Amino acid sequence: MQKVYDFMDSNLFQTVVILIVGFFVFVTYRITKNDEKKSAASIVLMEIRGIEAQVAKIKDARDHYITSPILSTNEWNKYKHMLINDMDYDEYNSIEVFYQLAERIERERKLLREQIEITMKEKARAFQAEAANVANQLWDKEKHEYDEKVRKMAGLFFPSTPEFVGRFPEDLMKKLLQEINSITTSTAGMKIKKISKDSNK
């Protein structure tokens, strides 16, 4: 029994215990890191699929300014440091370019919407000013005369003055939409699917 106590009190036993504990800490760390990487890849893959779906809708849309946003966050920027070691330069670069184009398309889409909103507000303001002029001219007349004149003016005014759509952002967005390529079917997409262990790969 004394020998057991002596062994447990020895440097050799303490070294073995430290090695065993260190090994389990290392294994736990690697498992945690792999889970984090898998989760990051899944998030990025889900966002890429969302961007691709929205880009397809915008390409098919007649009026680009009524479409939904392409992306609101950039998960790739948040997680790429965890995925970069599993990709070669071309795979990494193709995802970088994809996100850069997606962000530029979204900027132009927002600009188009802002132009439409400004035009609509200005049109409404101009209409209200004209309606006030009509009211001023017909102040001593019956209300139905005012209503009729304003109704006719609205019928002519709104359809005949469409909202302004800026030519430059519209043309630039069309050009960018032609340049953006699918990622999910590329080797970069396959790599992210492999990391995330995606069941749809």
Tab-separated table of C-alpha atoms in Angstrom, residues 40-51 99 192:
chain	number	residue	atom	x	y	z
A	40	ALA	CA	-20.208	29.003	-39.252
A	41	ALA	CA	-20.222	27.160	-42.590
A	42	SER	CA	-23.937	26.365	-42.204
A	43	ILE	CA	-24.767	30.032	-41.505
A	44	VAL	CA	-22.723	31.268	-44.477
A	45	LEU	CA	-24.229	28.614	-46.759
A	46	MET	CA	-27.760	29.559	-45.701
A	47	GLU	CA	-27.044	33.239	-46.389
A	48	ILE	CA	-25.503	32.481	-49.807
A	49	ARG	CA	-28.613	30.489	-50.767
A	50	GLY	CA	-30.800	33.393	-49.676
A	51	ILE	CA	-28.758	35.871	-51.740
A	99	TYR	CA	-20.453	39.160	-51.586
A	192	ILE	CA	-18.680	25.042	-47.621
